[in-house]
Amino acid sequence: AFHYLKEENRIEEYYDYVQSIRQDLEFMIDGIVVEFLNKSIIDKMGYDNLGEKPKHSFALKLPRLEKIGIVTDIDYPIGSSGRITPRIWYTGEDGKPIVFNGCEMNKQQISSYKRFKELNLGLGSRILVSYNNDCLSYISKINCPENEEIKPFKFIKRCPICNSDIVIRVNDKRIKTIASCPNEECDARVIGKINNFLVKMDIKGTKENTLEKIYNEGLMTTIKDLFTMDYNDVSNVVGEKTALNLKKAVESKTYFDYEILGSLMIDGIGIESSKVIMKNYTIDDIIDMKKKSVIIENISQL
């Protein structure tokens, strides 16, 4: 929609109007652009000191959308690398989901153990939920008397999936930063690696919970099983259409050696570095070096 301003003193009025309605819009806007076409205003405002940028045409940013939330729960998802990123669940003050531009917000992943300790949240904590860039939410704790009386969550000591003792990394400043499950055979890590392979290889159409169902039935335990498992058995678990879509996606993909290497989650080796490595080694070379624990010393100079 276009709104025509014929007077300079109406800019603030229109800015406040847009700010008042944006909470209920079904699309995201992060600012407004103002341009005066009236020659008398253009002549009056002129240009900047260099005579390049017109003062009669400019953009105004709107502040982030924000609402108050109440913490209702916490869980501890585990990534394919074993990293544990606590997830805070919340509602609005009225007990209903928080909505920004038609999108419901009810959870927020916390990036690290360090961030978890900084937030120091507990059941019932009041938080400020901010909405950025049309898709990203961010939470922060509110300084208020109600929060001072709430007992904060305690971080888990064992992996919720395999029950291994959790390891917490300490940086050179002796600050605890990242928590992880050290067990490479942890079910969450294995499923995560398979899902990560599909994502890195740009094989679309399969959700992680679908892989989890296949894994739990013992039909798939490694990346290799994507190419060898009996998809008739898979269809009995996830349905014929889902199984067929996964089979087609896996078999129709063109696989380049550097893509495969960069998708295997070997520490320090991504897609871009794989392009360099594969000019000097084969996949078999890399696997052999990893088994012998000499991969880093052999490829670092590349």
PDB file of C-alpha atoms in Angstrom:
ATOM      1  CA  ALA A   1       0.000   0.000   0.000  1.00  0.00           C
ATOM      2  CA  PHE A   2       1.193   3.520  -0.734  1.00  0.00           C
ATOM      3  CA  HIS A   3       0.661   6.427   1.601  1.00  0.00           C
ATOM      4  CA  TYR A   4       1.313   9.932   0.349  1.00  0.00           C
ATOM      5  CA  LEU A   5       2.783  12.496   2.730  1.00  0.00           C
ATOM      6  CA  LYS A   6       2.409  16.066   1.616  1.00  0.00           C
ATOM      7  CA  GLU A   7       3.873  17.653   4.749  1.00  0.00           C
ATOM      8  CA  GLU A   8       7.154  16.995   6.584  1.00  0.00           C
ATOM      9  CA  ASN A   9       5.514  17.021  10.008  1.00  0.00           C
ATOM     10  CA  ARG A  10       3.388  13.970   9.137  1.00  0.00           C
ATOM     11  CA  ILE A  11       6.360  11.565   8.954  1.00  0.00           C
ATOM     12  CA  GLU A  12       6.327  10.836  12.691  1.00  0.00           C
ATOM     13  CA  GLU A  13       2.546  10.430  12.629  1.00  0.00           C
ATOM     14  CA  TYR A  14       2.716   7.871   9.823  1.00  0.00           C
ATOM     15  CA  TYR A  15       5.673   6.048  11.447  1.00  0.00           C
ATOM     16  CA  ASP A  16       3.655   5.635  14.667  1.00  0.00           C
ATOM     17  CA  TYR A  17       0.662   4.413  12.658  1.00  0.00           C
ATOM     18  CA  VAL A  18       2.681   1.698  10.894  1.00  0.00           C
ATOM     19  CA  GLN A  19       4.237   0.667  14.190  1.00  0.00           C
ATOM     20  CA  SER A  20       0.759   0.278  15.736  1.00  0.00           C
ATOM     21  CA  ILE A  21      -0.619  -2.032  13.020  1.00  0.00           C
ATOM     22  CA  ARG A  22       2.406  -4.200  12.191  1.00  0.00           C
ATOM     23  CA  GLN A  23       1.790  -6.657  15.064  1.00  0.00           C
ATOM     24  CA  ASP A  24      -1.395  -7.838  13.332  1.00  0.00           C
ATOM     25  CA  LEU A  25      -0.129  -7.910   9.751  1.00  0.00           C
ATOM     26  CA  GLU A  26       0.183 -11.312   8.065  1.00  0.00           C
ATOM     27  CA  PHE A  27       3.502 -10.301   6.512  1.00  0.00           C
ATOM     28  CA  MET A  28       6.723  -8.889   7.901  1.00  0.00           C
ATOM     29  CA  ILE A  29       7.850  -5.279   7.464  1.00  0.00           C
ATOM     30  CA  ASP A  30      10.975  -3.862   9.103  1.00  0.00           C
ATOM     31  CA  GLY A  31      10.700  -0.224   8.095  1.00  0.00           C
ATOM     32  CA  ILE A  32       9.237   2.425   5.811  1.00  0.00           C
ATOM     33  CA  VAL A  33      10.670   4.475   2.978  1.00  0.00           C
ATOM     34  CA  VAL A  34       9.863   8.171   2.720  1.00  0.00           C
ATOM     35  CA  GLU A  35      10.251  10.187  -0.466  1.00  0.00           C
ATOM     36  CA  PHE A  36       8.856  13.673  -0.993  1.00  0.00           C
ATOM     37  CA  LEU A  37       7.884  14.682  -4.518  1.00  0.00           C
ATOM     38  CA  ASN A  38       6.853  18.240  -3.693  1.00  0.00           C
ATOM     39  CA  LYS A  39       9.444  20.540  -5.286  1.00  0.00           C
ATOM     40  CA  SER A  40       9.276  23.114  -2.496  1.00  0.00           C
ATOM     41  CA  ILE A  41      10.075  20.427   0.115  1.00  0.00           C
ATOM     42  CA  ILE A  42      12.864  18.977  -2.051  1.00  0.00           C
ATOM     43  CA  ASP A  43      14.432  22.433  -2.421  1.00  0.00           C
ATOM     44  CA  LYS A  44      14.038  23.089   1.305  1.00  0.00           C
ATOM     45  CA  MET A  45      15.636  19.786   2.411  1.00  0.00           C
ATOM     46  CA  GLY A  46      18.386  19.706  -0.203  1.00  0.00           C
ATOM     47  CA  TYR A  47      21.236  17.183  -0.124  1.00  0.00           C
ATOM     48  CA  ASP A  48      23.966  16.029   2.275  1.00  0.00           C
ATOM     49  CA  ASN A  49      27.269  17.868   2.712  1.00  0.00           C
ATOM     50  CA  LEU A  50      28.749  16.120  -0.325  1.00  0.00           C
ATOM     51  CA  GLY A  51      25.749  16.992  -2.440  1.00  0.00           C
ATOM     52  CA  GLU A  52      25.119  13.327  -3.250  1.00  0.00           C
ATOM     53  CA  LYS A  53      22.403  11.884  -0.984  1.00  0.00           C
ATOM     54  CA  PRO A  54      19.006  13.621  -1.050  1.00  0.00           C
ATOM     55  CA  LYS A  55      17.532  14.486   2.344  1.00  0.00           C
ATOM     56  CA  HIS A  56      14.012  14.308   0.917  1.00  0.00           C
ATOM     57  CA  SER A  57      14.311  10.534   0.366  1.00  0.00           C
ATOM     58  CA  PHE A  58      15.258   8.176   3.200  1.00  0.00           C
ATOM     59  CA  ALA A  59      14.427   4.955   5.056  1.00  0.00           C
ATOM     60  CA  LEU A  60      13.254   4.585   8.645  1.00  0.00           C
ATOM     61  CA  LYS A  61      13.748   1.284  10.473  1.00  0.00           C
ATOM     62  CA  LEU A  62      11.054  -0.026  12.801  1.00  0.00           C
ATOM     63  CA  PRO A  63      12.013  -1.551  16.165  1.00  0.00           C
ATOM     64  CA  ARG A  64      11.879  -5.321  16.631  1.00  0.00           C
ATOM     65  CA  LEU A  65       8.522  -6.890  17.423  1.00  0.00           C
ATOM     66  CA  GLU A  66       8.453  -7.913  21.086  1.00  0.00           C
ATOM     67  CA  LYS A  67       6.023  -9.694  23.414  1.00  0.00           C
ATOM     68  CA  ILE A  68       6.163 -11.054  26.975  1.00  0.00           C
ATOM     69  CA  GLY A  69       6.388 -14.838  27.328  1.00  0.00           C
ATOM     70  CA  ILE A  70       6.186 -17.319  30.216  1.00  0.00           C
ATOM     71  CA  VAL A  71       8.539 -20.345  30.336  1.00  0.00           C
ATOM     72  CA  THR A  72       6.597 -23.627  30.478  1.00  0.00           C
ATOM     73  CA  ASP A  73       9.230 -26.351  29.929  1.00  0.00           C
ATOM     74  CA  ILE A  74      12.756 -27.253  28.808  1.00  0.00           C
ATOM     75  CA  ASP A  75      14.257 -30.174  26.889  1.00  0.00           C
ATOM     76  CA  TYR A  76      17.712 -31.039  25.576  1.00  0.00           C
ATOM     77  CA  PRO A  77      17.977 -31.883  21.846  1.00  0.00           C
ATOM     78  CA  ILE A  78      21.262 -33.456  20.693  1.00  0.00           C
ATOM     79  CA  GLY A  79      22.860 -32.634  17.363  1.00  0.00           C
ATOM     80  CA  SER A  80      24.776 -34.916  15.037  1.00  0.00           C
ATOM     81  CA  SER A  81      28.080 -33.768  16.578  1.00  0.00           C
ATOM     82  CA  GLY A  82      26.809 -34.635  20.062  1.00  0.00           C
ATOM     83  CA  ARG A  83      26.327 -30.984  20.993  1.00  0.00           C
ATOM     84  CA  ILE A  84      23.457 -30.407  23.412  1.00  0.00           C
ATOM     85  CA  THR A  85      21.417 -27.259  22.819  1.00  0.00           C
ATOM     86  CA  PRO A  86      18.736 -26.727  25.481  1.00  0.00           C
ATOM     87  CA  ARG A  87      15.339 -25.730  24.147  1.00  0.00           C
ATOM     88  CA  ILE A  88      13.044 -23.404  26.093  1.00  0.00           C
ATOM     89  CA  TRP A  89       9.285 -23.764  25.627  1.00  0.00           C
ATOM     90  CA  TYR A  90       6.972 -20.845  26.380  1.00  0.00           C
ATOM     91  CA  THR A  91       3.527 -19.314  25.931  1.00  0.00           C
ATOM     92  CA  GLY A  92       2.209 -15.773  26.008  1.00  0.00           C
ATOM     93  CA  GLU A  93       1.045 -14.188  29.244  1.00  0.00           C
ATOM     94  CA  ASP A  94      -2.478 -15.418  28.448  1.00  0.00           C
ATOM     95  CA  GLY A  95      -1.317 -19.022  28.109  1.00  0.00           C
ATOM     96  CA  LYS A  96      -1.755 -18.980  24.326  1.00  0.00           C
ATOM     97  CA  PRO A  97       1.019 -19.175  21.698  1.00  0.00           C
ATOM     98  CA  ILE A  98       2.778 -15.921  20.862  1.00  0.00           C
ATOM     99  CA  VAL A  99       2.000 -14.855  17.289  1.00  0.00           C
ATOM    100  CA  PHE A 100       4.013 -12.535  15.060  1.00  0.00           C
ATOM    101  CA  ASN A 101       2.692 -11.812  11.553  1.00  0.00           C
ATOM    102  CA  GLY A 102       0.678 -15.038  11.552  1.00  0.00           C
ATOM    103  CA  CYS A 103       3.600 -17.201  12.786  1.00  0.00           C
ATOM    104  CA  GLU A 104       3.252 -18.995  16.121  1.00  0.00           C
ATOM    105  CA  MET A 105       6.262 -18.896  18.448  1.00  0.00           C
ATOM    106  CA  ASN A 106       6.423 -21.417  21.296  1.00  0.00           C
ATOM    107  CA  LYS A 107      10.048 -22.533  21.634  1.00  0.00           C
ATOM    108  CA  GLN A 108      13.596 -21.265  21.372  1.00  0.00           C
ATOM    109  CA  GLN A 109      16.838 -23.210  21.024  1.00  0.00           C
ATOM    110  CA  ILE A 110      19.619 -21.933  23.288  1.00  0.00           C
ATOM    111  CA  SER A 111      22.939 -21.999  21.465  1.00  0.00           C
ATOM    112  CA  SER A 112      25.226 -23.184  24.255  1.00  0.00           C
ATOM    113  CA  TYR A 113      25.713 -24.196  27.870  1.00  0.00           C
ATOM    114  CA  LYS A 114      27.169 -20.730  28.477  1.00  0.00           C
ATOM    115  CA  ARG A 115      24.007 -19.056  27.203  1.00  0.00           C
ATOM    116  CA  PHE A 116      21.892 -21.417  29.322  1.00  0.00           C
ATOM    117  CA  LYS A 117      23.725 -20.287  32.468  1.00  0.00           C
ATOM    118  CA  GLU A 118      23.480 -16.618  31.484  1.00  0.00           C
ATOM    119  CA  LEU A 119      19.701 -16.785  31.014  1.00  0.00           C
ATOM    120  CA  ASN A 120      19.228 -18.713  34.279  1.00  0.00           C
ATOM    121  CA  LEU A 121      15.589 -19.489  33.469  1.00  0.00           C
ATOM    122  CA  GLY A 122      13.155 -21.683  35.313  1.00  0.00           C
ATOM    123  CA  LEU A 123       9.540 -22.835  35.148  1.00  0.00           C
ATOM    124  CA  GLY A 124       7.405 -19.685  35.092  1.00  0.00           C
ATOM    125  CA  SER A 125      10.207 -17.245  34.253  1.00  0.00           C
ATOM    126  CA  ARG A 126       9.060 -14.134  32.412  1.00  0.00           C
ATOM    127  CA  ILE A 127      10.935 -13.589  29.149  1.00  0.00           C
ATOM    128  CA  LEU A 128      10.977 -11.060  26.339  1.00  0.00           C
ATOM    129  CA  VAL A 129      10.381 -12.712  22.956  1.00  0.00           C
ATOM    130  CA  SER A 130      11.711 -10.708  19.987  1.00  0.00           C
ATOM    131  CA  TYR A 131      10.978 -11.412  16.340  1.00  0.00           C
ATOM    132  CA  ASN A 132      13.598 -10.646  13.707  1.00  0.00           C
ATOM    133  CA  ASN A 133      13.978 -10.974   9.939  1.00  0.00           C
ATOM    134  CA  ASP A 134      10.573 -12.504   9.293  1.00  0.00           C
ATOM    135  CA  CYS A 135      11.500 -15.874  10.824  1.00  0.00           C
ATOM    136  CA  LEU A 136      13.906 -15.712  13.784  1.00  0.00           C
ATOM    137  CA  SER A 137      12.862 -15.387  17.401  1.00  0.00           C
ATOM    138  CA  TYR A 138      15.140 -14.473  20.280  1.00  0.00           C
ATOM    139  CA  ILE A 139      14.492 -14.652  24.002  1.00  0.00           C
ATOM    140  CA  SER A 140      15.970 -12.720  26.905  1.00  0.00           C
ATOM    141  CA  LYS A 141      15.224 -12.711  30.605  1.00  0.00           C
ATOM    142  CA  ILE A 142      13.295  -9.821  32.112  1.00  0.00           C
ATOM    143  CA  ASN A 143      14.547  -8.178  35.281  1.00  0.00           C
ATOM    144  CA  CYS A 144      11.471  -8.196  37.492  1.00  0.00           C
ATOM    145  CA  PRO A 145      10.554  -9.225  41.079  1.00  0.00           C
ATOM    146  CA  GLU A 146       8.609 -12.282  39.841  1.00  0.00           C
ATOM    147  CA  ASN A 147      11.722 -13.815  38.258  1.00  0.00           C
ATOM    148  CA  GLU A 148      13.780 -13.465  41.434  1.00  0.00           C
ATOM    149  CA  GLU A 149      11.561 -16.008  43.201  1.00  0.00           C
ATOM    150  CA  ILE A 150      11.779 -18.703  40.503  1.00  0.00           C
ATOM    151  CA  LYS A 151      14.112 -21.679  40.866  1.00  0.00           C
ATOM    152  CA  PRO A 152      16.266 -21.986  37.713  1.00  0.00           C
ATOM    153  CA  PHE A 153      16.523 -25.188  35.688  1.00  0.00           C
ATOM    154  CA  LYS A 154      19.508 -27.449  36.402  1.00  0.00           C
ATOM    155  CA  PHE A 155      21.458 -28.660  33.392  1.00  0.00           C
ATOM    156  CA  ILE A 156      21.301 -32.422  32.854  1.00  0.00           C
ATOM    157  CA  LYS A 157      24.340 -34.494  33.845  1.00  0.00           C
ATOM    158  CA  ARG A 158      23.667 -37.456  31.546  1.00  0.00           C
ATOM    159  CA  CYS A 159      22.654 -37.754  27.925  1.00  0.00           C
ATOM    160  CA  PRO A 160      18.852 -38.211  27.788  1.00  0.00           C
ATOM    161  CA  ILE A 161      19.252 -40.711  24.939  1.00  0.00           C
ATOM    162  CA  CYS A 162      22.176 -43.002  25.822  1.00  0.00           C
ATOM    163  CA  ASN A 163      22.767 -42.040  29.474  1.00  0.00           C
ATOM    164  CA  SER A 164      26.459 -41.217  28.909  1.00  0.00           C
ATOM    165  CA  ASP A 165      28.070 -38.647  31.195  1.00  0.00           C
ATOM    166  CA  ILE A 166      27.886 -35.235  29.558  1.00  0.00           C
ATOM    167  CA  VAL A 167      31.146 -33.438  28.761  1.00  0.00           C
ATOM    168  CA  ILE A 168      31.318 -29.648  29.082  1.00  0.00           C
ATOM    169  CA  ARG A 169      34.027 -27.823  27.143  1.00  0.00           C
ATOM    170  CA  VAL A 170      36.015 -25.127  28.944  1.00  0.00           C
ATOM    171  CA  ASN A 171      37.651 -22.330  26.917  1.00  0.00           C
ATOM    172  CA  ASP A 172      41.036 -20.712  27.536  1.00  0.00           C
ATOM    173  CA  LYS A 173      39.372 -18.244  29.936  1.00  0.00           C
ATOM    174  CA  ARG A 174      38.143 -21.180  32.036  1.00  0.00           C
ATOM    175  CA  ILE A 175      34.534 -20.509  31.065  1.00  0.00           C
ATOM    176  CA  LYS A 176      32.241 -23.478  30.484  1.00  0.00           C
ATOM    177  CA  THR A 177      30.910 -23.062  26.959  1.00  0.00           C
ATOM    178  CA  ILE A 178      29.478 -26.126  25.181  1.00  0.00           C
ATOM    179  CA  ALA A 179      27.933 -29.338  26.524  1.00  0.00           C
ATOM    180  CA  SER A 180      27.945 -32.528  24.498  1.00  0.00           C
ATOM    181  CA  CYS A 181      27.400 -36.272  24.540  1.00  0.00           C
ATOM    182  CA  PRO A 182      30.775 -37.963  23.883  1.00  0.00           C
ATOM    183  CA  ASN A 183      29.262 -41.280  22.753  1.00  0.00           C
ATOM    184  CA  GLU A 184      29.604 -41.537  18.951  1.00  0.00           C
ATOM    185  CA  GLU A 185      27.193 -44.490  18.976  1.00  0.00           C
ATOM    186  CA  CYS A 186      24.455 -42.463  20.704  1.00  0.00           C
ATOM    187  CA  ASP A 187      21.226 -42.955  18.757  1.00  0.00           C
ATOM    188  CA  ALA A 188      20.643 -39.202  18.526  1.00  0.00           C
ATOM    189  CA  ARG A 189      24.097 -38.658  17.020  1.00  0.00           C
ATOM    190  CA  VAL A 190      23.743 -41.503  14.516  1.00  0.00           C
ATOM    191  CA  ILE A 191      20.344 -40.273  13.300  1.00  0.00           C
ATOM    192  CA  GLY A 192      21.725 -36.741  13.213  1.00  0.00           C
ATOM    193  CA  LYS A 193      24.650 -37.789  11.022  1.00  0.00           C
ATOM    194  CA  ILE A 194      22.347 -39.505   8.538  1.00  0.00           C
ATOM    195  CA  ASN A 195      20.083 -36.457   8.443  1.00  0.00           C
ATOM    196  CA  ASN A 196      23.099 -34.156   8.106  1.00  0.00           C
ATOM    197  CA  PHE A 197      24.304 -36.201   5.124  1.00  0.00           C
ATOM    198  CA  LEU A 198      20.947 -35.750   3.381  1.00  0.00           C
ATOM    199  CA  VAL A 199      20.934 -32.024   4.100  1.00  0.00           C
ATOM    200  CA  LYS A 200      24.538 -31.457   2.959  1.00  0.00           C
ATOM    201  CA  MET A 201      23.942 -33.498  -0.183  1.00  0.00           C
ATOM    202  CA  ASP A 202      20.774 -31.483  -0.847  1.00  0.00           C
ATOM    203  CA  ILE A 203      18.585 -34.594  -0.858  1.00  0.00           C
ATOM    204  CA  LYS A 204      15.219 -33.093   0.032  1.00  0.00           C
ATOM    205  CA  GLY A 205      11.881 -34.414   1.213  1.00  0.00           C
ATOM    206  CA  THR A 206      12.720 -36.463   4.321  1.00  0.00           C
ATOM    207  CA  LYS A 207      12.197 -35.185   7.858  1.00  0.00           C
ATOM    208  CA  GLU A 208      14.422 -36.236  10.744  1.00  0.00           C
ATOM    209  CA  ASN A 209      11.521 -37.860  12.594  1.00  0.00           C
ATOM    210  CA  THR A 210      10.978 -40.096   9.537  1.00  0.00           C
ATOM    211  CA  LEU A 211      14.612 -41.226   9.732  1.00  0.00           C
ATOM    212  CA  GLU A 212      14.137 -41.813  13.444  1.00  0.00           C
ATOM    213  CA  LYS A 213      11.240 -44.204  12.770  1.00  0.00           C
ATOM    214  CA  ILE A 214      13.302 -46.144  10.221  1.00  0.00           C
ATOM    215  CA  TYR A 215      16.280 -46.243  12.586  1.00  0.00           C
ATOM    216  CA  ASN A 216      14.209 -47.424  15.544  1.00  0.00           C
ATOM    217  CA  GLU A 217      13.002 -50.380  13.466  1.00  0.00           C
ATOM    218  CA  GLY A 218      16.619 -51.399  12.845  1.00  0.00           C
ATOM    219  CA  LEU A 219      16.353 -50.878   9.084  1.00  0.00           C
ATOM    220  CA  MET A 220      18.991 -48.148   8.947  1.00  0.00           C
ATOM    221  CA  THR A 221      21.967 -47.637  11.253  1.00  0.00           C
ATOM    222  CA  THR A 222      24.525 -45.943   8.973  1.00  0.00           C
ATOM    223  CA  ILE A 223      24.584 -43.607   5.969  1.00  0.00           C
ATOM    224  CA  LYS A 224      25.396 -46.623   3.778  1.00  0.00           C
ATOM    225  CA  ASP A 225      22.011 -48.140   4.610  1.00  0.00           C
ATOM    226  CA  LEU A 226      20.299 -45.369   2.628  1.00  0.00           C
ATOM    227  CA  PHE A 227      21.587 -47.143  -0.486  1.00  0.00           C
ATOM    228  CA  THR A 228      21.202 -50.774   0.580  1.00  0.00           C
ATOM    229  CA  MET A 229      18.143 -51.137   2.822  1.00  0.00           C
ATOM    230  CA  ASP A 230      14.968 -52.849   1.622  1.00  0.00           C
ATOM    231  CA  TYR A 231      12.539 -50.024   0.878  1.00  0.00           C
ATOM    232  CA  ASN A 232       9.613 -52.458   0.936  1.00  0.00           C
ATOM    233  CA  ASP A 233      10.323 -52.889   4.649  1.00  0.00           C
ATOM    234  CA  VAL A 234      10.703 -49.111   4.998  1.00  0.00           C
ATOM    235  CA  SER A 235       7.241 -48.571   3.485  1.00  0.00           C
ATOM    236  CA  ASN A 236       5.742 -50.732   6.247  1.00  0.00           C
ATOM    237  CA  VAL A 237       7.160 -48.269   8.780  1.00  0.00           C
ATOM    238  CA  VAL A 238       6.652 -44.839   7.209  1.00  0.00           C
ATOM    239  CA  GLY A 239       4.181 -45.516   4.429  1.00  0.00           C
ATOM    240  CA  GLU A 240       4.643 -46.398   0.769  1.00  0.00           C
ATOM    241  CA  LYS A 241       4.701 -42.804  -0.530  1.00  0.00           C
ATOM    242  CA  THR A 242       7.301 -41.593   1.977  1.00  0.00           C
ATOM    243  CA  ALA A 243       9.514 -44.628   1.377  1.00  0.00           C
ATOM    244  CA  LEU A 244       9.268 -44.218  -2.401  1.00  0.00           C
ATOM    245  CA  ASN A 245      10.104 -40.503  -2.208  1.00  0.00           C
ATOM    246  CA  LEU A 246      13.216 -41.211  -0.122  1.00  0.00           C
ATOM    247  CA  LYS A 247      14.310 -44.024  -2.459  1.00  0.00           C
ATOM    248  CA  LYS A 248      13.884 -41.827  -5.555  1.00  0.00           C
ATOM    249  CA  ALA A 249      15.706 -38.919  -3.951  1.00  0.00           C
ATOM    250  CA  VAL A 250      18.677 -41.066  -2.949  1.00  0.00           C
ATOM    251  CA  GLU A 251      18.942 -42.904  -6.266  1.00  0.00           C
ATOM    252  CA  SER A 252      18.420 -39.899  -8.565  1.00  0.00           C
ATOM    253  CA  LYS A 253      21.145 -37.787  -6.947  1.00  0.00           C
ATOM    254  CA  THR A 254      24.452 -37.331  -8.785  1.00  0.00           C
ATOM    255  CA  TYR A 255      27.199 -37.848  -6.212  1.00  0.00           C
ATOM    256  CA  PHE A 256      30.516 -36.028  -6.489  1.00  0.00           C
ATOM    257  CA  ASP A 257      33.425 -37.245  -4.380  1.00  0.00           C
ATOM    258  CA  TYR A 258      34.039 -33.869  -2.686  1.00  0.00           C
ATOM    259  CA  GLU A 259      30.331 -33.601  -1.739  1.00  0.00           C
ATOM    260  CA  ILE A 260      30.402 -37.050  -0.145  1.00  0.00           C
ATOM    261  CA  LEU A 261      33.545 -36.282   1.840  1.00  0.00           C
ATOM    262  CA  GLY A 262      32.199 -32.921   3.001  1.00  0.00           C
ATOM    263  CA  SER A 263      28.977 -34.544   4.186  1.00  0.00           C
ATOM    264  CA  LEU A 264      30.494 -37.257   6.382  1.00  0.00           C
ATOM    265  CA  MET A 265      31.008 -34.951   9.405  1.00  0.00           C
ATOM    266  CA  ILE A 266      34.747 -35.476   9.707  1.00  0.00           C
ATOM    267  CA  ASP A 267      36.009 -32.695  11.993  1.00  0.00           C
ATOM    268  CA  GLY A 268      37.346 -29.738  10.043  1.00  0.00           C
ATOM    269  CA  ILE A 269      36.334 -31.020   6.618  1.00  0.00           C
ATOM    270  CA  GLY A 270      33.454 -29.215   4.908  1.00  0.00           C
ATOM    271  CA  ILE A 271      32.341 -29.006   1.291  1.00  0.00           C
ATOM    272  CA  GLU A 272      34.795 -26.262   0.278  1.00  0.00           C
ATOM    273  CA  SER A 273      37.883 -27.822   1.875  1.00  0.00           C
ATOM    274  CA  SER A 274      36.849 -31.165   0.363  1.00  0.00           C
ATOM    275  CA  LYS A 275      37.255 -29.726  -3.137  1.00  0.00           C
ATOM    276  CA  VAL A 276      40.931 -29.063  -2.385  1.00  0.00           C
ATOM    277  CA  ILE A 277      41.501 -32.393  -0.665  1.00  0.00           C
ATOM    278  CA  MET A 278      39.944 -34.465  -3.455  1.00  0.00           C
ATOM    279  CA  LYS A 279      42.389 -33.025  -5.975  1.00  0.00           C
ATOM    280  CA  ASN A 280      45.110 -34.876  -4.048  1.00  0.00           C
ATOM    281  CA  TYR A 281      43.420 -37.932  -2.497  1.00  0.00           C
ATOM    282  CA  THR A 282      40.626 -40.426  -3.138  1.00  0.00           C
ATOM    283  CA  ILE A 283      37.756 -41.177  -0.760  1.00  0.00           C
ATOM    284  CA  ASP A 284      39.445 -44.487   0.112  1.00  0.00           C
ATOM    285  CA  ASP A 285      42.645 -42.593   0.989  1.00  0.00           C
ATOM    286  CA  ILE A 286      40.721 -40.331   3.369  1.00  0.00           C
ATOM    287  CA  ILE A 287      38.938 -43.220   5.091  1.00  0.00           C
ATOM    288  CA  ASP A 288      42.232 -45.083   5.496  1.00  0.00           C
ATOM    289  CA  MET A 289      43.941 -42.002   6.963  1.00  0.00           C
ATOM    290  CA  LYS A 290      41.071 -41.445   9.390  1.00  0.00           C
ATOM    291  CA  LYS A 291      41.307 -45.049  10.614  1.00  0.00           C
ATOM    292  CA  LYS A 292      45.038 -44.554  11.183  1.00  0.00           C
ATOM    293  CA  SER A 293      44.452 -41.152  12.855  1.00  0.00           C
ATOM    294  CA  VAL A 294      46.839 -39.400  10.472  1.00  0.00           C
ATOM    295  CA  ILE A 295      44.298 -37.444   8.469  1.00  0.00           C
ATOM    296  CA  ILE A 296      45.034 -34.037  10.062  1.00  0.00           C
ATOM    297  CA  GLU A 297      48.803 -34.166   9.565  1.00  0.00           C
ATOM    298  CA  ASN A 298      48.366 -35.321   5.967  1.00  0.00           C
ATOM    299  CA  ILE A 299      45.843 -32.728   4.805  1.00  0.00           C
ATOM    300  CA  SER A 300      46.694 -29.679   6.962  1.00  0.00           C
ATOM    301  CA  GLN A 301      49.368 -28.449   4.576  1.00  0.00           C
ATOM    302  CA  LEU A 302      46.869 -28.495   1.705  1.00  0.00           C
TER     303      LEU A 302
END
